[in-house]
Tab-separated table of C-alpha atoms in Angstrom:
chain	number	residue	atom	x	y	z
A	1102	UNK	CA	-68.782	-38.333	92.358
A	1103	UNK	CA	-69.713	-35.108	94.104
A	1104	UNK	CA	-71.686	-32.481	91.995
A	1105	UNK	CA	-72.572	-28.985	93.055
A	1106	UNK	CA	-75.329	-26.819	91.919
A	1107	UNK	CA	-74.299	-23.434	89.915
A	1108	UNK	CA	-75.530	-21.151	92.895
A	1109	UNK	CA	-73.633	-23.800	95.506
A	1110	UNK	CA	-70.627	-23.160	93.510
A	1111	UNK	CA	-70.848	-19.483	93.428
A	1112	UNK	CA	-71.428	-19.285	97.241
A	1113	UNK	CA	-68.292	-21.421	97.762
A	1114	UNK	CA	-66.429	-19.034	95.487
A	1115	UNK	CA	-67.561	-15.911	97.253
A	1116	UNK	CA	-66.821	-17.276	100.702
A	1117	UNK	CA	-63.645	-18.055	99.567
A	1118	UNK	CA	-62.899	-14.584	98.230
A	1119	UNK	CA	-63.943	-13.389	101.991
A	1120	UNK	CA	-62.017	-15.962	103.758
A	1121	UNK	CA	-58.876	-14.546	101.232
A	1122	UNK	CA	-59.610	-10.878	102.118
A	1123	UNK	CA	-59.793	-11.417	105.694
A	1124	UNK	CA	-56.511	-13.153	105.834
A	1125	UNK	CA	-55.055	-10.571	103.959
A	1126	UNK	CA	-55.985	-7.916	106.183
A	1127	UNK	CA	-53.748	-7.880	109.293
A	1128	UNK	CA	-55.357	-7.928	112.705
A	1129	UNK	CA	-54.885	-4.841	115.022
A	1130	UNK	CA	-51.591	-5.151	117.122
A	1131	UNK	CA	-51.401	-2.214	118.979
A	1132	UNK	CA	-53.867	0.034	121.363
A	1133	UNK	CA	-53.596	2.847	118.791
A	1134	UNK	CA	-54.785	0.311	115.783
A	1135	UNK	CA	-57.688	-0.831	117.840
A	1136	UNK	CA	-58.638	2.492	119.101
A	1137	UNK	CA	-58.711	4.140	115.736
A	1138	UNK	CA	-61.289	1.497	114.708
A	1139	UNK	CA	-64.065	2.032	117.275
A	1140	UNK	CA	-66.028	4.831	116.277
A	1141	UNK	CA	-67.902	5.031	119.695
A	1142	UNK	CA	-64.532	6.494	120.818
A	1143	UNK	CA	-63.770	8.488	117.959
A	1144	UNK	CA	-63.567	12.182	119.736
A	1145	UNK	CA	-61.067	10.830	122.235
A	1146	UNK	CA	-59.091	9.305	119.519
A	1147	UNK	CA	-59.164	12.789	118.125
A	1148	UNK	CA	-57.246	14.227	121.062
A	1149	UNK	CA	-54.479	11.540	120.777
A	1150	UNK	CA	-54.066	12.538	117.283
A	1151	UNK	CA	-54.367	16.269	117.879
A	1152	UNK	CA	-51.499	16.178	120.653
A	1153	UNK	CA	-49.386	13.822	118.954
A	1154	UNK	CA	-49.715	10.929	121.661
A	1155	UNK	CA	-50.069	8.636	118.785
A	1156	UNK	CA	-46.420	6.818	118.898
A	1157	UNK	CA	-46.779	5.822	122.502
A	1158	UNK	CA	-49.762	3.924	121.755
A	1159	UNK	CA	-48.475	2.403	118.567
A	1160	UNK	CA	-45.762	0.639	120.692
A	1161	UNK	CA	-46.377	-3.225	120.042
A	1162	UNK	CA	-45.170	-3.963	123.338
A	1163	UNK	CA	-47.084	-1.759	125.311
A	1164	UNK	CA	-49.119	-3.660	128.185
A	1165	UNK	CA	-51.888	-1.287	129.915
A	1166	UNK	CA	-55.516	-0.981	130.552
A	1167	UNK	CA	-57.153	1.940	128.846
A	1168	UNK	CA	-60.641	2.902	130.241
A	1169	UNK	CA	-61.553	4.824	127.290
A	1170	UNK	CA	-64.626	7.622	127.581
A	1171	UNK	CA	-67.086	6.900	124.625
A	1172	UNK	CA	-68.623	9.933	122.671
A	1173	UNK	CA	-71.149	10.818	124.769
A	1174	UNK	CA	-69.177	11.001	128.079
A	1175	UNK	CA	-66.758	13.418	125.914
A	1176	UNK	CA	-69.808	15.468	124.663
A	1177	UNK	CA	-70.711	15.598	128.391
A	1178	UNK	CA	-67.775	16.902	129.616
A	1179	UNK	CA	-67.262	19.222	126.937
A	1180	UNK	CA	-70.565	20.945	127.671
A	1181	UNK	CA	-69.799	20.844	131.588
A	1182	UNK	CA	-66.466	23.162	130.711
A	1183	UNK	CA	-68.403	25.131	128.123
A	1184	UNK	CA	-66.510	23.823	125.230
A	1185	UNK	CA	-63.527	25.922	126.611
A	1186	UNK	CA	-60.662	25.921	124.090
A	1187	UNK	CA	-58.416	26.866	126.875
A	1188	UNK	CA	-59.008	23.110	128.080
A	1189	UNK	CA	-59.970	21.068	125.236
A	1190	UNK	CA	-57.070	22.709	123.412
A	1191	UNK	CA	-54.285	22.569	126.039
A	1192	UNK	CA	-52.044	19.583	125.644
A	1193	UNK	CA	-50.792	19.610	129.035
A	1194	UNK	CA	-54.573	19.358	130.535
A	1195	UNK	CA	-55.762	16.900	127.942
A	1196	UNK	CA	-52.334	14.607	128.452
A	1197	UNK	CA	-52.741	14.386	132.026
A	1198	UNK	CA	-56.808	14.143	131.506
A	1199	UNK	CA	-56.030	10.909	129.504
A	1200	UNK	CA	-53.055	9.485	131.923
A	1201	UNK	CA	-55.974	9.224	134.399
A	1202	UNK	CA	-57.615	6.732	132.478
A	1203	UNK	CA	-54.481	4.354	132.473
A	1204	UNK	CA	-53.616	1.744	134.394
A	1205	UNK	CA	-49.907	0.642	133.983
A	1206	UNK	CA	-50.390	-3.303	133.455
A	1207	UNK	CA	-53.163	-4.759	131.450
A	1208	UNK	CA	-56.088	-5.930	133.413
A	1209	UNK	CA	-59.490	-8.202	132.014
A	1210	UNK	CA	-62.384	-8.659	134.273
A	1211	UNK	CA	-60.845	-11.941	134.656
A	1212	UNK	CA	-57.793	-10.322	136.744
A	1213	UNK	CA	-60.004	-8.201	138.599
A	1214	UNK	CA	-60.956	-9.238	142.113
A	1215	UNK	CA	-64.720	-9.011	143.312
A	1216	UNK	CA	-65.254	-5.920	145.137
A	1217	UNK	CA	-63.619	-2.330	145.031
A	1218	UNK	CA	-59.899	-1.874	144.559
A	1219	UNK	CA	-57.962	1.150	144.106
A	1220	UNK	CA	-55.396	1.057	141.036
A	1221	UNK	CA	-52.456	3.342	140.625
A	1222	UNK	CA	-53.063	5.057	137.031
A	1223	UNK	CA	-50.527	6.579	134.589
A	1224	UNK	CA	-50.763	9.903	136.260
A	1225	UNK	CA	-48.486	10.017	139.366
A	1226	UNK	CA	-49.854	9.738	142.737
A	1227	UNK	CA	-53.522	9.772	141.457
A	1228	UNK	CA	-55.112	6.341	141.949
A	1229	UNK	CA	-58.759	5.313	140.641
A	1230	UNK	CA	-61.260	2.941	142.133
A	1231	UNK	CA	-62.531	0.185	140.256
A	1232	UNK	CA	-65.454	-1.617	141.163
A	1233	UNK	CA	-66.259	-5.525	139.753
A	1234	UNK	CA	-68.935	-7.997	140.601
A	1235	UNK	CA	-69.473	-10.521	137.802
A	1236	UNK	CA	-72.153	-12.045	139.455
A	1237	UNK	CA	-74.148	-8.330	139.633
A	1238	UNK	CA	-73.028	-7.777	136.181
A	1239	UNK	CA	-71.181	-4.671	137.989
A	1240	UNK	CA	-67.991	-3.101	136.488
A	1241	UNK	CA	-67.468	0.612	137.260
A	1242	UNK	CA	-64.611	3.066	137.345
A	1243	UNK	CA	-64.758	5.932	139.410
A	1244	UNK	CA	-68.397	6.903	139.364
A	1245	UNK	CA	-68.904	5.450	135.693
A	1246	UNK	CA	-69.912	2.330	133.812
A	1247	UNK	CA	-68.037	0.010	131.826
A	1248	UNK	CA	-70.182	-0.387	128.685
A	1249	UNK	CA	-67.495	-2.273	126.688
A	1250	UNK	CA	-65.146	-4.613	128.275
A	1251	UNK	CA	-62.158	-6.907	127.620
A	1252	UNK	CA	-61.135	-5.463	123.955
A	1253	UNK	CA	-57.928	-6.897	123.296
A	1254	UNK	CA	-55.486	-4.593	121.954
A	1255	UNK	CA	-51.958	-6.233	121.305
A	1256	UNK	CA	-50.490	-6.721	124.995
A	1257	UNK	CA	-53.205	-3.849	126.064
A	1258	UNK	CA	-56.999	-4.419	127.225
A	1259	UNK	CA	-59.396	-1.304	126.580
A	1260	UNK	CA	-62.574	-0.880	128.489
A	1261	UNK	CA	-65.019	1.867	127.097
A	1262	UNK	CA	-66.913	3.635	129.826
A	1263	UNK	CA	-69.889	5.914	129.867
A	1264	UNK	CA	-68.012	9.149	131.699
A	1265	UNK	CA	-64.592	11.115	131.452
A	1266	UNK	CA	-62.634	10.950	134.600
A	1267	UNK	CA	-61.516	13.983	136.177
A	1268	UNK	CA	-58.080	13.455	138.486
A	1269	UNK	CA	-58.388	15.441	141.987
A	1270	UNK	CA	-54.918	17.150	141.028
A	1271	UNK	CA	-56.624	18.389	137.971
A	1272	UNK	CA	-59.356	20.043	139.302
A	1273	UNK	CA	-57.538	23.217	140.504
A	1274	UNK	CA	-56.507	23.594	136.804
A	1275	UNK	CA	-59.904	23.410	135.395
A	1276	UNK	CA	-61.314	25.819	137.654
A	1277	UNK	CA	-58.556	28.183	137.229
A	1278	UNK	CA	-59.112	27.837	133.340
A	1279	UNK	CA	-62.412	28.227	133.480
A	1280	UNK	CA	-62.523	31.697	135.851
A	1281	UNK	CA	-60.138	33.070	133.158
A	1282	UNK	CA	-62.030	32.184	130.235
A	1283	UNK	CA	-65.173	33.642	131.658
A	1284	UNK	CA	-63.086	37.148	132.897
A	1285	UNK	CA	-61.993	37.158	129.358
A	1286	UNK	CA	-65.413	36.862	127.911
A	1287	UNK	CA	-66.749	39.391	130.539
A	1288	UNK	CA	-63.956	42.003	129.402
A	1289	UNK	CA	-64.598	41.276	125.735
A	1290	UNK	CA	-68.526	41.929	126.092
A	1291	UNK	CA	-68.714	45.544	126.501
A	1292	UNK	CA	-66.623	46.126	123.756
A	1293	UNK	CA	-68.411	44.052	121.629
A	1294	UNK	CA	-71.563	45.949	122.672
A	1295	UNK	CA	-69.789	49.019	121.662
A	1296	UNK	CA	-68.896	48.128	118.519
A	1297	UNK	CA	-71.364	48.852	116.177
A	1298	UNK	CA	-72.023	52.114	117.802
A	1299	UNK	CA	-68.212	53.002	117.041
A	1300	UNK	CA	-68.562	51.577	113.642
A	1301	UNK	CA	-71.534	54.153	113.149
A	1302	UNK	CA	-69.830	57.364	114.259
A	1303	UNK	CA	-67.092	56.401	112.244
A	1304	UNK	CA	-68.975	56.209	109.162
A	1305	UNK	CA	-70.565	59.673	109.855
A	1306	UNK	CA	-69.134	62.857	107.864
């Protein structure tokens, strides 16, 4: 007859409870589910939420490759554009920027040939170069490294990257937005500088 110590019985009960809880928790089945659970890409996920893109990524039949910039990459691109709200809060610009990070079919590293290959992205006529060499532990998209690879998300695949890809077609739009923002700031500066003097003059009897 088998016998167990009290401590062993408690351990078995705890293991059974943990297994039951894990079984009760549904596994992520969509791209949206998985990205929402990756804290390292929470800033890009916030943009997905902000611009109402969630529905597209909640489709369980969606099969794409998503190169998702991590939070450090998002911070660097934000700093580069001076946290410009005319860009960061522009739905059209951000939607196009994110589309450039998506390939229209799911690809793990097992599906990628060694060397450099150009892939069409979800942004029309804007391909991106992917460089892969398993022996050299090299995996880059554009100029940036893939820091987490082959994250399964339903029928899709996520690769986390350490930079924010900028499509060539978006560059004129970004430059124009930055110039307009700087011009607006320059026009506002004299008025802001004069405001205290105007306020003081108004207060005089």
